[in-house]
PDB file of C-alpha atoms in Angstrom:
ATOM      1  CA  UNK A   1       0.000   0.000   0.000  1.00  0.00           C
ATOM      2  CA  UNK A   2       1.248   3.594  -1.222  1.00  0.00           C
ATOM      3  CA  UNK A   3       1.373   6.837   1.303  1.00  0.00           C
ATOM      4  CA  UNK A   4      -1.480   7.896  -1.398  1.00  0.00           C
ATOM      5  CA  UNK A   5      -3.719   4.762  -0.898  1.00  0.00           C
ATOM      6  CA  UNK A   6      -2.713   5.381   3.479  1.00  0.00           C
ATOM      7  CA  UNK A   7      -3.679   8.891   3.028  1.00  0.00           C
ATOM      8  CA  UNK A   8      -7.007   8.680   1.547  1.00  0.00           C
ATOM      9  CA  UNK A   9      -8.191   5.803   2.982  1.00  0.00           C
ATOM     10  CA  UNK A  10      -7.503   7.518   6.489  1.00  0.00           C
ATOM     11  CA  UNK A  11      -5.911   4.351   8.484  1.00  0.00           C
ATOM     12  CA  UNK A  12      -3.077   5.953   9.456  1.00  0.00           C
ATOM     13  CA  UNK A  13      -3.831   9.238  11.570  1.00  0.00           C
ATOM     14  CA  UNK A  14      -1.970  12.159   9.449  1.00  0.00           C
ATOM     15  CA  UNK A  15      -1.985  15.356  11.188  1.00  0.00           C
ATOM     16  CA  UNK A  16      -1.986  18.936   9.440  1.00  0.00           C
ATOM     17  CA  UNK A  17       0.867  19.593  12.292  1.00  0.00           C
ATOM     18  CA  UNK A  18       3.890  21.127  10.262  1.00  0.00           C
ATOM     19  CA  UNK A  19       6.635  18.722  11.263  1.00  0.00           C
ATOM     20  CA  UNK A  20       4.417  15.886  12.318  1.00  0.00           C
ATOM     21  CA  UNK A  21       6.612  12.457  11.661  1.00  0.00           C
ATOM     22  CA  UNK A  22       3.404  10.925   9.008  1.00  0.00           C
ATOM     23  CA  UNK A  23       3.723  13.876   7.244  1.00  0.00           C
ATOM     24  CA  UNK A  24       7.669  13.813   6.729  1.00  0.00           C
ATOM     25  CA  UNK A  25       7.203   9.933   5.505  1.00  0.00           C
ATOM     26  CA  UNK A  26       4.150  11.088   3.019  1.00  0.00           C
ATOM     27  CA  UNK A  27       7.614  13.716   1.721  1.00  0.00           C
ATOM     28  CA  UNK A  28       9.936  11.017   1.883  1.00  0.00           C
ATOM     29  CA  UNK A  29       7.660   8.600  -0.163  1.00  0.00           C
ATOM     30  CA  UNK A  30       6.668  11.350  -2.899  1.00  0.00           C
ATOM     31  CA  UNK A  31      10.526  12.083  -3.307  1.00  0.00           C
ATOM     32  CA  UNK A  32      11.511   8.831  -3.542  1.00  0.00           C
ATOM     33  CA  UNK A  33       9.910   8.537  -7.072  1.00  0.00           C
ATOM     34  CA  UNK A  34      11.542  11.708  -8.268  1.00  0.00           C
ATOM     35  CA  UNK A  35      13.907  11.866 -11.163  1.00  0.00           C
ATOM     36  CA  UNK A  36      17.685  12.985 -10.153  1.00  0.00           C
ATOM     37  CA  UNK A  37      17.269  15.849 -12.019  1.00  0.00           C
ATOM     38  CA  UNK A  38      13.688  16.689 -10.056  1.00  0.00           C
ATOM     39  CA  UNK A  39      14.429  15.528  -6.560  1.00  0.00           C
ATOM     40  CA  UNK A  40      17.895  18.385  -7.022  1.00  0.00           C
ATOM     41  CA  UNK A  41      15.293  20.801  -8.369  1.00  0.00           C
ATOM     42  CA  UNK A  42      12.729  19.369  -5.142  1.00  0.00           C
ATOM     43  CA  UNK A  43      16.460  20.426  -3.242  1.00  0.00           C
ATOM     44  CA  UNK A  44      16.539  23.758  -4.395  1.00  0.00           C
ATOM     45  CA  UNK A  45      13.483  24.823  -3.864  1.00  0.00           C
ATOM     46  CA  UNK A  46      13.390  23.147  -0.482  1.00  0.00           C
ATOM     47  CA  UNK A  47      16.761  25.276   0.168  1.00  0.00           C
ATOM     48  CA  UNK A  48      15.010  28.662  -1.095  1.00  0.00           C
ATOM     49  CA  UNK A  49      11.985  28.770   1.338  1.00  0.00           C
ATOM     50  CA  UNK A  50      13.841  27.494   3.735  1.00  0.00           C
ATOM     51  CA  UNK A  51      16.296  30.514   3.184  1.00  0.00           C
ATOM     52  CA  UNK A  52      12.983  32.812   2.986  1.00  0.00           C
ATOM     53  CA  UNK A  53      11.554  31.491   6.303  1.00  0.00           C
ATOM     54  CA  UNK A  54      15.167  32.577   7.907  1.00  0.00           C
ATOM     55  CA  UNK A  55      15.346  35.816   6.305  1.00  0.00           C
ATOM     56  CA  UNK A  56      11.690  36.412   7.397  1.00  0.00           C
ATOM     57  CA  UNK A  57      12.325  35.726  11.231  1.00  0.00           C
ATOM     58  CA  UNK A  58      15.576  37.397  11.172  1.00  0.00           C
ATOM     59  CA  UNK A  59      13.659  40.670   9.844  1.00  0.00           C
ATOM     60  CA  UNK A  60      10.976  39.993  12.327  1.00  0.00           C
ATOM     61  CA  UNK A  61      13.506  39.534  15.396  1.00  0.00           C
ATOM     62  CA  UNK A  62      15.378  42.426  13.969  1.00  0.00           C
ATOM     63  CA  UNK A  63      12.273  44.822  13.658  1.00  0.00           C
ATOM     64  CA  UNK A  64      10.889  43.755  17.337  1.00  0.00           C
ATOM     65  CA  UNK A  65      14.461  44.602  18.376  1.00  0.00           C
ATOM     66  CA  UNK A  66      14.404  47.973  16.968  1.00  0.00           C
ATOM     67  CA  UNK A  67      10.571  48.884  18.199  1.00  0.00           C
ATOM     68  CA  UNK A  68      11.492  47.538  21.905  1.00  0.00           C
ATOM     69  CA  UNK A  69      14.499  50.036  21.635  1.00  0.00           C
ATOM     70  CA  UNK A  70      12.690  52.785  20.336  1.00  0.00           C
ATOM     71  CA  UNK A  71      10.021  52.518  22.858  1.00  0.00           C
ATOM     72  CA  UNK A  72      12.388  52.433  25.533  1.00  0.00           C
ATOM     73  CA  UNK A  73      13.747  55.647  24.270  1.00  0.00           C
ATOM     74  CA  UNK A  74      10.846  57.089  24.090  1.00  0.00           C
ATOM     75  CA  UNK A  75       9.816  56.320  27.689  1.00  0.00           C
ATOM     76  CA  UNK A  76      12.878  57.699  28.772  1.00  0.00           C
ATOM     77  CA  UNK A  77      12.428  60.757  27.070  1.00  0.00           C
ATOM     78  CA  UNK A  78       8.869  61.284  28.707  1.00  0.00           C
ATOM     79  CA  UNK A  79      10.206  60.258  32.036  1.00  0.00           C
ATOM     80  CA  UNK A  80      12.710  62.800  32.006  1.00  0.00           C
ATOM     81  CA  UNK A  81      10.489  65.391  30.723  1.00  0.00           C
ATOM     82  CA  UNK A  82       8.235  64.636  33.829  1.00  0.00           C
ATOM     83  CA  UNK A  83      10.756  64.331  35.928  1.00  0.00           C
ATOM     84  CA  UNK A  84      11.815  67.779  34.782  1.00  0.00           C
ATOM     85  CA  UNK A  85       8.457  69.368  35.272  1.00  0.00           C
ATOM     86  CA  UNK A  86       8.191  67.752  38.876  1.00  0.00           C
ATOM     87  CA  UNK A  87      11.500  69.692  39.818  1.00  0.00           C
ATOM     88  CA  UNK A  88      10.211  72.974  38.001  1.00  0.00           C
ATOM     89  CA  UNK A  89       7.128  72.707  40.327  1.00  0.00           C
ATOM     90  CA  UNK A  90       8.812  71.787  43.517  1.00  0.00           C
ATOM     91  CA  UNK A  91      11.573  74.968  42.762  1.00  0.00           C
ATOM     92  CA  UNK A  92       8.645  76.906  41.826  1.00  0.00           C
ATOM     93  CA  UNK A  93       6.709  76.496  44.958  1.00  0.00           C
ATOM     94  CA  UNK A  94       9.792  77.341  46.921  1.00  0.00           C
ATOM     95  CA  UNK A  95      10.350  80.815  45.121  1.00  0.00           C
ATOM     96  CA  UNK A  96      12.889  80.815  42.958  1.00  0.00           C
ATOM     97  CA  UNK A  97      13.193  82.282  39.690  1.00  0.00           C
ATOM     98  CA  UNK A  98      12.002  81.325  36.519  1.00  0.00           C
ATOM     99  CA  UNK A  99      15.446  82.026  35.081  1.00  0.00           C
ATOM    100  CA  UNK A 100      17.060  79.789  37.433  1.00  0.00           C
ATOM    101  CA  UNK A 101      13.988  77.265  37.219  1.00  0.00           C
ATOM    102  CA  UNK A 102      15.050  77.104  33.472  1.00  0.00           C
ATOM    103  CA  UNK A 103      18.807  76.512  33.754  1.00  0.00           C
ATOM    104  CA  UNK A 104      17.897  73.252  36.390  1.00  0.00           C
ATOM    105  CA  UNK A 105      16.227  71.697  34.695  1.00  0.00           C
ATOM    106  CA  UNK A 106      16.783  72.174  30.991  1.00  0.00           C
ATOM    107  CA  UNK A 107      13.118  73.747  29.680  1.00  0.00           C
ATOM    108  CA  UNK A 108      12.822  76.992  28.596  1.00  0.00           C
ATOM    109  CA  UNK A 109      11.555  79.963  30.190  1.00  0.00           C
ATOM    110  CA  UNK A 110       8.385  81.065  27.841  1.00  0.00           C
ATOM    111  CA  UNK A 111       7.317  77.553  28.384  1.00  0.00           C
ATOM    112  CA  UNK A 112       7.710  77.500  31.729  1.00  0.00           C
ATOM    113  CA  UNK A 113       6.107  81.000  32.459  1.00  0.00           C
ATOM    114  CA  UNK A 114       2.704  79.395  30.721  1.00  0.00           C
ATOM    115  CA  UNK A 115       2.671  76.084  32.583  1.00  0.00           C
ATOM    116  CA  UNK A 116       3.270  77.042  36.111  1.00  0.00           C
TER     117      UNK A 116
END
């Protein structure tokens, strides 16, 4: 009996699980009837996606990398920012200037005049 007549009569359980050891016999079975000249062609092309698929979760590992980094960054940024307007308030409320408010902690002095 051929993988074929296996497959469509159902009596051995193949599952649509990529990897899944009936499925890599049904492949084995199919290639073994190949031509030299098709089973190097099977080759390539089993090389090429293969290739693909890496590429593809290299970019993907790559672009999370870069979005976790930039997020970071950006949460930095904010935190600092807030952190800089909680020290403008606290220097504020214990009467300094807004010149001297402005050289601590880095924002400018039209801004702060019109938030605090």
């Amino acid at each position: 009996m051929n993988m074929e007549t296996i497959q469509k009569e159902g009596k051995i359980p193949f599952s649509k699980q990529k990897g899944d050891f009936y499925d890599r016999i049904a492949k084995m079975s199919n290639t073994a009837s190949l031509t030299g000249d098709e089973l190097h062609a099977y080759h390539q092309w089993l090389k090429v996606k293969n290739d693909d698929l890496l590429r593809l979760k290299k970019a993907r590992e790559e672009g999370e990398a870069k979005g976790r980094a930039e997020g970071e960054a950006k949460g930095r940024a904010e935190g600092e920012k807030l952190q800089a307007w909680k020290t403008a308030r606290i220097l504020h409320e214990a009467n300094q200037t807004i010149d001297f408010i402005s050289k601590v902690t880095g924002i400018p002095e039209e801004e702060l005049k019109s938030n605090l």
